mmCIF file of the C-alpha atoms, coordinates in Angstrom:
data_MODEL
# 
_entry.id   MODEL 
# 
loop_
_atom_site.group_PDB 
_atom_site.id 
_atom_site.type_symbol 
_atom_site.label_atom_id 
_atom_site.label_alt_id 
_atom_site.label_comp_id 
_atom_site.label_asym_id 
_atom_site.label_entity_id 
_atom_site.label_seq_id 
_atom_site.pdbx_PDB_ins_code 
_atom_site.Cartn_x 
_atom_site.Cartn_y 
_atom_site.Cartn_z 
_atom_site.occupancy 
_atom_site.B_iso_or_equiv 
_atom_site.pdbx_formal_charge 
_atom_site.auth_seq_id 
_atom_site.auth_comp_id 
_atom_site.auth_asym_id 
_atom_site.auth_atom_id 
_atom_site.pdbx_PDB_model_num 
ATOM 1   C CA . MET A 1 1   ? -121.064 -0.308 -21.677 1.00 0.00 ? 1   MET A CA 1 
ATOM 2   C CA . ALA A 1 2   ? -121.300 3.481  -22.965 1.00 0.00 ? 2   ALA A CA 1 
ATOM 3   C CA . GLY A 1 3   ? -123.201 4.393  -19.923 1.00 0.00 ? 3   GLY A CA 1 
ATOM 4   C CA . THR A 1 4   ? -120.919 3.355  -17.585 1.00 0.00 ? 4   THR A CA 1 
ATOM 5   C CA . VAL A 1 5   ? -119.513 5.618  -15.231 1.00 0.00 ? 5   VAL A CA 1 
ATOM 6   C CA . ARG A 1 6   ? -116.074 5.639  -13.835 1.00 0.00 ? 6   ARG A CA 1 
ATOM 7   C CA . THR A 1 7   ? -115.079 6.636  -10.611 1.00 0.00 ? 7   THR A CA 1 
ATOM 8   C CA . ARG A 1 8   ? -111.911 7.035  -9.150  1.00 0.00 ? 8   ARG A CA 1 
ATOM 9   C CA . SER A 1 9   ? -111.666 7.551  -5.055  1.00 0.00 ? 9   SER A CA 1 
ATOM 10  C CA . ARG A 1 10  ? -109.262 10.575 -4.794  1.00 0.00 ? 10  ARG A CA 1 
ATOM 11  C CA . LEU A 1 11  ? -107.617 11.545 -1.315  1.00 0.00 ? 11  LEU A CA 1 
ATOM 12  C CA . PRO A 1 12  ? -107.050 15.218 -1.008  1.00 0.00 ? 12  PRO A CA 1 
ATOM 13  C CA . HIS A 1 13  ? -103.620 16.686 -1.618  1.00 0.00 ? 13  HIS A CA 1 
ATOM 14  C CA . ILE A 1 14  ? -101.995 17.827 2.122   1.00 0.00 ? 14  ILE A CA 1 
ATOM 15  C CA . THR A 1 15  ? -100.007 20.786 1.148   1.00 0.00 ? 15  THR A CA 1 
ATOM 16  C CA . LEU A 1 16  ? -97.814  22.976 3.097   1.00 0.00 ? 16  LEU A CA 1 
ATOM 17  C CA . ASN A 1 17  ? -97.143  25.304 -0.322  1.00 0.00 ? 17  ASN A CA 1 
ATOM 18  C CA . SER A 1 18  ? -100.469 26.351 -1.012  1.00 0.00 ? 18  SER A CA 1 
ATOM 19  C CA . ASP A 1 19  ? -99.470  29.026 -2.762  1.00 0.00 ? 19  ASP A CA 1 
ATOM 20  C CA . GLY A 1 20  ? -98.310  27.251 -5.984  1.00 0.00 ? 20  GLY A CA 1 
ATOM 21  C CA . ARG A 1 21  ? -93.988  27.623 -4.840  1.00 0.00 ? 21  ARG A CA 1 
ATOM 22  C CA . SER A 1 22  ? -91.065  25.662 -3.434  1.00 0.00 ? 22  SER A CA 1 
ATOM 23  C CA . HIS A 1 23  ? -90.844  26.526 1.143   1.00 0.00 ? 23  HIS A CA 1 
ATOM 24  C CA . PRO A 1 24  ? -88.438  23.681 1.579   1.00 0.00 ? 24  PRO A CA 1 
ATOM 25  C CA . LEU A 1 25  ? -86.503  25.197 4.158   1.00 0.00 ? 25  LEU A CA 1 
ATOM 26  C CA . VAL A 1 26  ? -89.704  26.905 6.155   1.00 0.00 ? 26  VAL A CA 1 
ATOM 27  C CA . ASN A 1 27  ? -91.610  22.912 5.790   1.00 0.00 ? 27  ASN A CA 1 
ATOM 28  C CA . ALA A 1 28  ? -88.495  21.606 7.086   1.00 0.00 ? 28  ALA A CA 1 
ATOM 29  C CA . LEU A 1 29  ? -88.172  23.815 9.829   1.00 0.00 ? 29  LEU A CA 1 
ATOM 30  C CA . ALA A 1 30  ? -92.045  23.618 10.669  1.00 0.00 ? 30  ALA A CA 1 
ATOM 31  C CA . ILE A 1 31  ? -91.515  19.861 10.098  1.00 0.00 ? 31  ILE A CA 1 
ATOM 32  C CA . VAL A 1 32  ? -88.721  20.017 13.183  1.00 0.00 ? 32  VAL A CA 1 
ATOM 33  C CA . THR A 1 33  ? -90.710  22.336 15.211  1.00 0.00 ? 33  THR A CA 1 
ATOM 34  C CA . LEU A 1 34  ? -93.594  20.028 15.050  1.00 0.00 ? 34  LEU A CA 1 
ATOM 35  C CA . VAL A 1 35  ? -91.357  16.759 16.018  1.00 0.00 ? 35  VAL A CA 1 
ATOM 36  C CA . LEU A 1 36  ? -89.189  18.664 18.755  1.00 0.00 ? 36  LEU A CA 1 
ATOM 37  C CA . GLY A 1 37  ? -92.394  20.416 20.750  1.00 0.00 ? 37  GLY A CA 1 
ATOM 38  C CA . LEU A 1 38  ? -94.612  16.803 20.471  1.00 0.00 ? 38  LEU A CA 1 
ATOM 39  C CA . LEU A 1 39  ? -91.374  15.345 21.643  1.00 0.00 ? 39  LEU A CA 1 
ATOM 40  C CA . SER A 1 40  ? -90.774  17.609 24.324  1.00 0.00 ? 40  SER A CA 1 
ATOM 41  C CA . PHE A 1 41  ? -94.491  17.244 25.230  1.00 0.00 ? 41  PHE A CA 1 
ATOM 42  C CA . VAL A 1 42  ? -94.633  14.143 25.790  1.00 0.00 ? 42  VAL A CA 1 
ATOM 43  C CA . LEU A 1 43  ? -91.588  13.833 27.519  1.00 0.00 ? 43  LEU A CA 1 
ATOM 44  C CA . GLY A 1 44  ? -93.361  17.074 30.332  1.00 0.00 ? 44  GLY A CA 1 
ATOM 45  C CA . LEU A 1 45  ? -95.944  14.367 30.580  1.00 0.00 ? 45  LEU A CA 1 
ATOM 46  C CA . VAL A 1 46  ? -94.255  11.422 31.318  1.00 0.00 ? 46  VAL A CA 1 
ATOM 47  C CA . ILE A 1 47  ? -92.005  13.340 34.094  1.00 0.00 ? 47  ILE A CA 1 
ATOM 48  C CA . ARG A 1 48  ? -94.753  14.740 35.398  1.00 0.00 ? 48  ARG A CA 1 
ATOM 49  C CA . ASN A 1 49  ? -97.080  11.620 35.536  1.00 0.00 ? 49  ASN A CA 1 
ATOM 50  C CA . VAL A 1 50  ? -94.192  8.618  36.427  1.00 0.00 ? 50  VAL A CA 1 
ATOM 51  C CA . PRO A 1 51  ? -91.763  9.495  39.380  1.00 0.00 ? 51  PRO A CA 1 
ATOM 52  C CA . SER A 1 52  ? -88.488  7.995  39.075  1.00 0.00 ? 52  SER A CA 1 
ATOM 53  C CA . ALA A 1 53  ? -84.932  8.630  40.535  1.00 0.00 ? 53  ALA A CA 1 
ATOM 54  C CA . ASP A 1 54  ? -83.028  9.663  37.456  1.00 0.00 ? 54  ASP A CA 1 
ATOM 55  C CA . SER A 1 55  ? -85.305  12.533 36.445  1.00 0.00 ? 55  SER A CA 1 
ATOM 56  C CA . THR A 1 56  ? -83.094  15.242 36.258  1.00 0.00 ? 56  THR A CA 1 
ATOM 57  C CA . ALA A 1 57  ? -81.360  13.941 33.201  1.00 0.00 ? 57  ALA A CA 1 
ATOM 58  C CA . MET A 1 58  ? -85.154  13.844 31.638  1.00 0.00 ? 58  MET A CA 1 
ATOM 59  C CA . ALA A 1 59  ? -86.258  17.067 32.375  1.00 0.00 ? 59  ALA A CA 1 
ATOM 60  C CA . ILE A 1 60  ? -83.061  18.472 30.981  1.00 0.00 ? 60  ILE A CA 1 
ATOM 61  C CA . LEU A 1 61  ? -83.673  16.624 28.260  1.00 0.00 ? 61  LEU A CA 1 
ATOM 62  C CA . THR A 1 62  ? -87.262  17.815 27.842  1.00 0.00 ? 62  THR A CA 1 
ATOM 63  C CA . ALA A 1 63  ? -86.601  21.353 28.917  1.00 0.00 ? 63  ALA A CA 1 
ATOM 64  C CA . VAL A 1 64  ? -83.884  21.811 25.678  1.00 0.00 ? 64  VAL A CA 1 
ATOM 65  C CA . THR A 1 65  ? -86.196  19.721 23.137  1.00 0.00 ? 65  THR A CA 1 
ATOM 66  C CA . GLY A 1 66  ? -89.319  22.410 24.226  1.00 0.00 ? 66  GLY A CA 1 
ATOM 67  C CA . LEU A 1 67  ? -86.692  25.096 23.697  1.00 0.00 ? 67  LEU A CA 1 
ATOM 68  C CA . VAL A 1 68  ? -85.225  24.377 20.818  1.00 0.00 ? 68  VAL A CA 1 
ATOM 69  C CA . SER A 1 69  ? -88.934  23.890 19.496  1.00 0.00 ? 69  SER A CA 1 
ATOM 70  C CA . MET A 1 70  ? -89.331  27.385 20.893  1.00 0.00 ? 70  MET A CA 1 
ATOM 71  C CA . VAL A 1 71  ? -86.461  29.104 19.088  1.00 0.00 ? 71  VAL A CA 1 
ATOM 72  C CA . VAL A 1 72  ? -86.805  27.189 15.803  1.00 0.00 ? 72  VAL A CA 1 
ATOM 73  C CA . GLY A 1 73  ? -90.644  27.862 15.322  1.00 0.00 ? 73  GLY A CA 1 
ATOM 74  C CA . LEU A 1 74  ? -90.636  31.767 16.290  1.00 0.00 ? 74  LEU A CA 1 
ATOM 75  C CA . TYR A 1 75  ? -87.406  31.431 13.380  1.00 0.00 ? 75  TYR A CA 1 
ATOM 76  C CA . ALA A 1 76  ? -90.130  29.779 11.148  1.00 0.00 ? 76  ALA A CA 1 
ATOM 77  C CA . GLN A 1 77  ? -92.878  31.518 12.064  1.00 0.00 ? 77  GLN A CA 1 
ATOM 78  C CA . MET A 1 78  ? -90.720  34.810 10.181  1.00 0.00 ? 78  MET A CA 1 
ATOM 79  C CA . ILE A 1 79  ? -90.220  33.816 7.475   1.00 0.00 ? 79  ILE A CA 1 
ATOM 80  C CA . SER A 1 80  ? -93.422  31.212 6.950   1.00 0.00 ? 80  SER A CA 1 
ATOM 81  C CA . ALA A 1 81  ? -95.194  32.130 3.477   1.00 0.00 ? 81  ALA A CA 1 
ATOM 82  C CA . THR A 1 82  ? -98.568  29.929 3.874   1.00 0.00 ? 82  THR A CA 1 
ATOM 83  C CA . ARG A 1 83  ? -101.257 29.301 6.360   1.00 0.00 ? 83  ARG A CA 1 
ATOM 84  C CA . GLU A 1 84  ? -100.767 25.750 6.546   1.00 0.00 ? 84  GLU A CA 1 
ATOM 85  C CA . GLU A 1 85  ? -97.325  25.461 7.295   1.00 0.00 ? 85  GLU A CA 1 
ATOM 86  C CA . ARG A 1 86  ? -98.556  28.195 10.449  1.00 0.00 ? 86  ARG A CA 1 
ATOM 87  C CA . ILE A 1 87  ? -100.208 26.141 11.602  1.00 0.00 ? 87  ILE A CA 1 
ATOM 88  C CA . VAL A 1 88  ? -98.440  23.968 11.890  1.00 0.00 ? 88  VAL A CA 1 
ATOM 89  C CA . ILE A 1 89  ? -95.149  25.640 13.213  1.00 0.00 ? 89  ILE A CA 1 
ATOM 90  C CA . VAL A 1 90  ? -97.258  27.198 16.485  1.00 0.00 ? 90  VAL A CA 1 
ATOM 91  C CA . THR A 1 91  ? -98.745  23.732 17.152  1.00 0.00 ? 91  THR A CA 1 
ATOM 92  C CA . GLY A 1 92  ? -95.501  22.944 17.202  1.00 0.00 ? 92  GLY A CA 1 
ATOM 93  C CA . MET A 1 93  ? -94.718  26.061 19.524  1.00 0.00 ? 93  MET A CA 1 
ATOM 94  C CA . ILE A 1 94  ? -97.419  25.488 21.929  1.00 0.00 ? 94  ILE A CA 1 
ATOM 95  C CA . ALA A 1 95  ? -96.603  21.715 22.176  1.00 0.00 ? 95  ALA A CA 1 
ATOM 96  C CA . GLY A 1 96  ? -93.034  22.467 23.529  1.00 0.00 ? 96  GLY A CA 1 
ATOM 97  C CA . PHE A 1 97  ? -93.811  25.463 25.657  1.00 0.00 ? 97  PHE A CA 1 
ATOM 98  C CA . VAL A 1 98  ? -96.223  22.885 27.667  1.00 0.00 ? 98  VAL A CA 1 
ATOM 99  C CA . GLY A 1 99  ? -92.442  20.689 27.252  1.00 0.00 ? 99  GLY A CA 1 
ATOM 100 C CA . LEU A 1 100 ? -90.185  23.402 28.213  1.00 0.00 ? 100 LEU A CA 1 
ATOM 101 C CA . ALA A 1 101 ? -92.607  24.669 31.316  1.00 0.00 ? 101 ALA A CA 1 
ATOM 102 C CA . LEU A 1 102 ? -93.210  21.094 32.518  1.00 0.00 ? 102 LEU A CA 1 
ATOM 103 C CA . GLY A 1 103 ? -89.207  20.532 32.349  1.00 0.00 ? 103 GLY A CA 1 
ATOM 104 C CA . LEU A 1 104 ? -88.063  23.809 33.690  1.00 0.00 ? 104 LEU A CA 1 
ATOM 105 C CA . ALA A 1 105 ? -90.546  22.692 37.099  1.00 0.00 ? 105 ALA A CA 1 
ATOM 106 C CA . HIS A 1 106 ? -89.148  19.584 37.304  1.00 0.00 ? 106 HIS A CA 1 
ATOM 107 C CA . GLY A 1 107 ? -85.711  20.888 37.609  1.00 0.00 ? 107 GLY A CA 1 
ATOM 108 C CA . GLY A 1 108 ? -84.283  21.302 34.080  1.00 0.00 ? 108 GLY A CA 1 
ATOM 109 C CA . PHE A 1 109 ? -81.621  24.160 34.317  1.00 0.00 ? 109 PHE A CA 1 
ATOM 110 C CA . SER A 1 110 ? -81.243  24.161 37.822  1.00 0.00 ? 110 SER A CA 1 
# 
């Protein structure tokens, strides 16, 4: 079989380090920002749509996770080195902001 062509399906290599250098601290901060922001966003939607008698504790948790996501995200944004890191960080910060706003609207920090 001299004329056989081998095809390999390669998945795209997903990385936050497009500049070829390792940035473990910024990568960790970006992931923490995204996870906390998404957690705050989901909790904010839950307290908005599911009324319960003990929503104050959940509102505080939502506001705290949103605030931590915002603060960590702002620091990570200052020290970020690549575009991919910034995309993940800003996505987490926006989700955290929405969660923080919903948490504050339902009694967080009051």
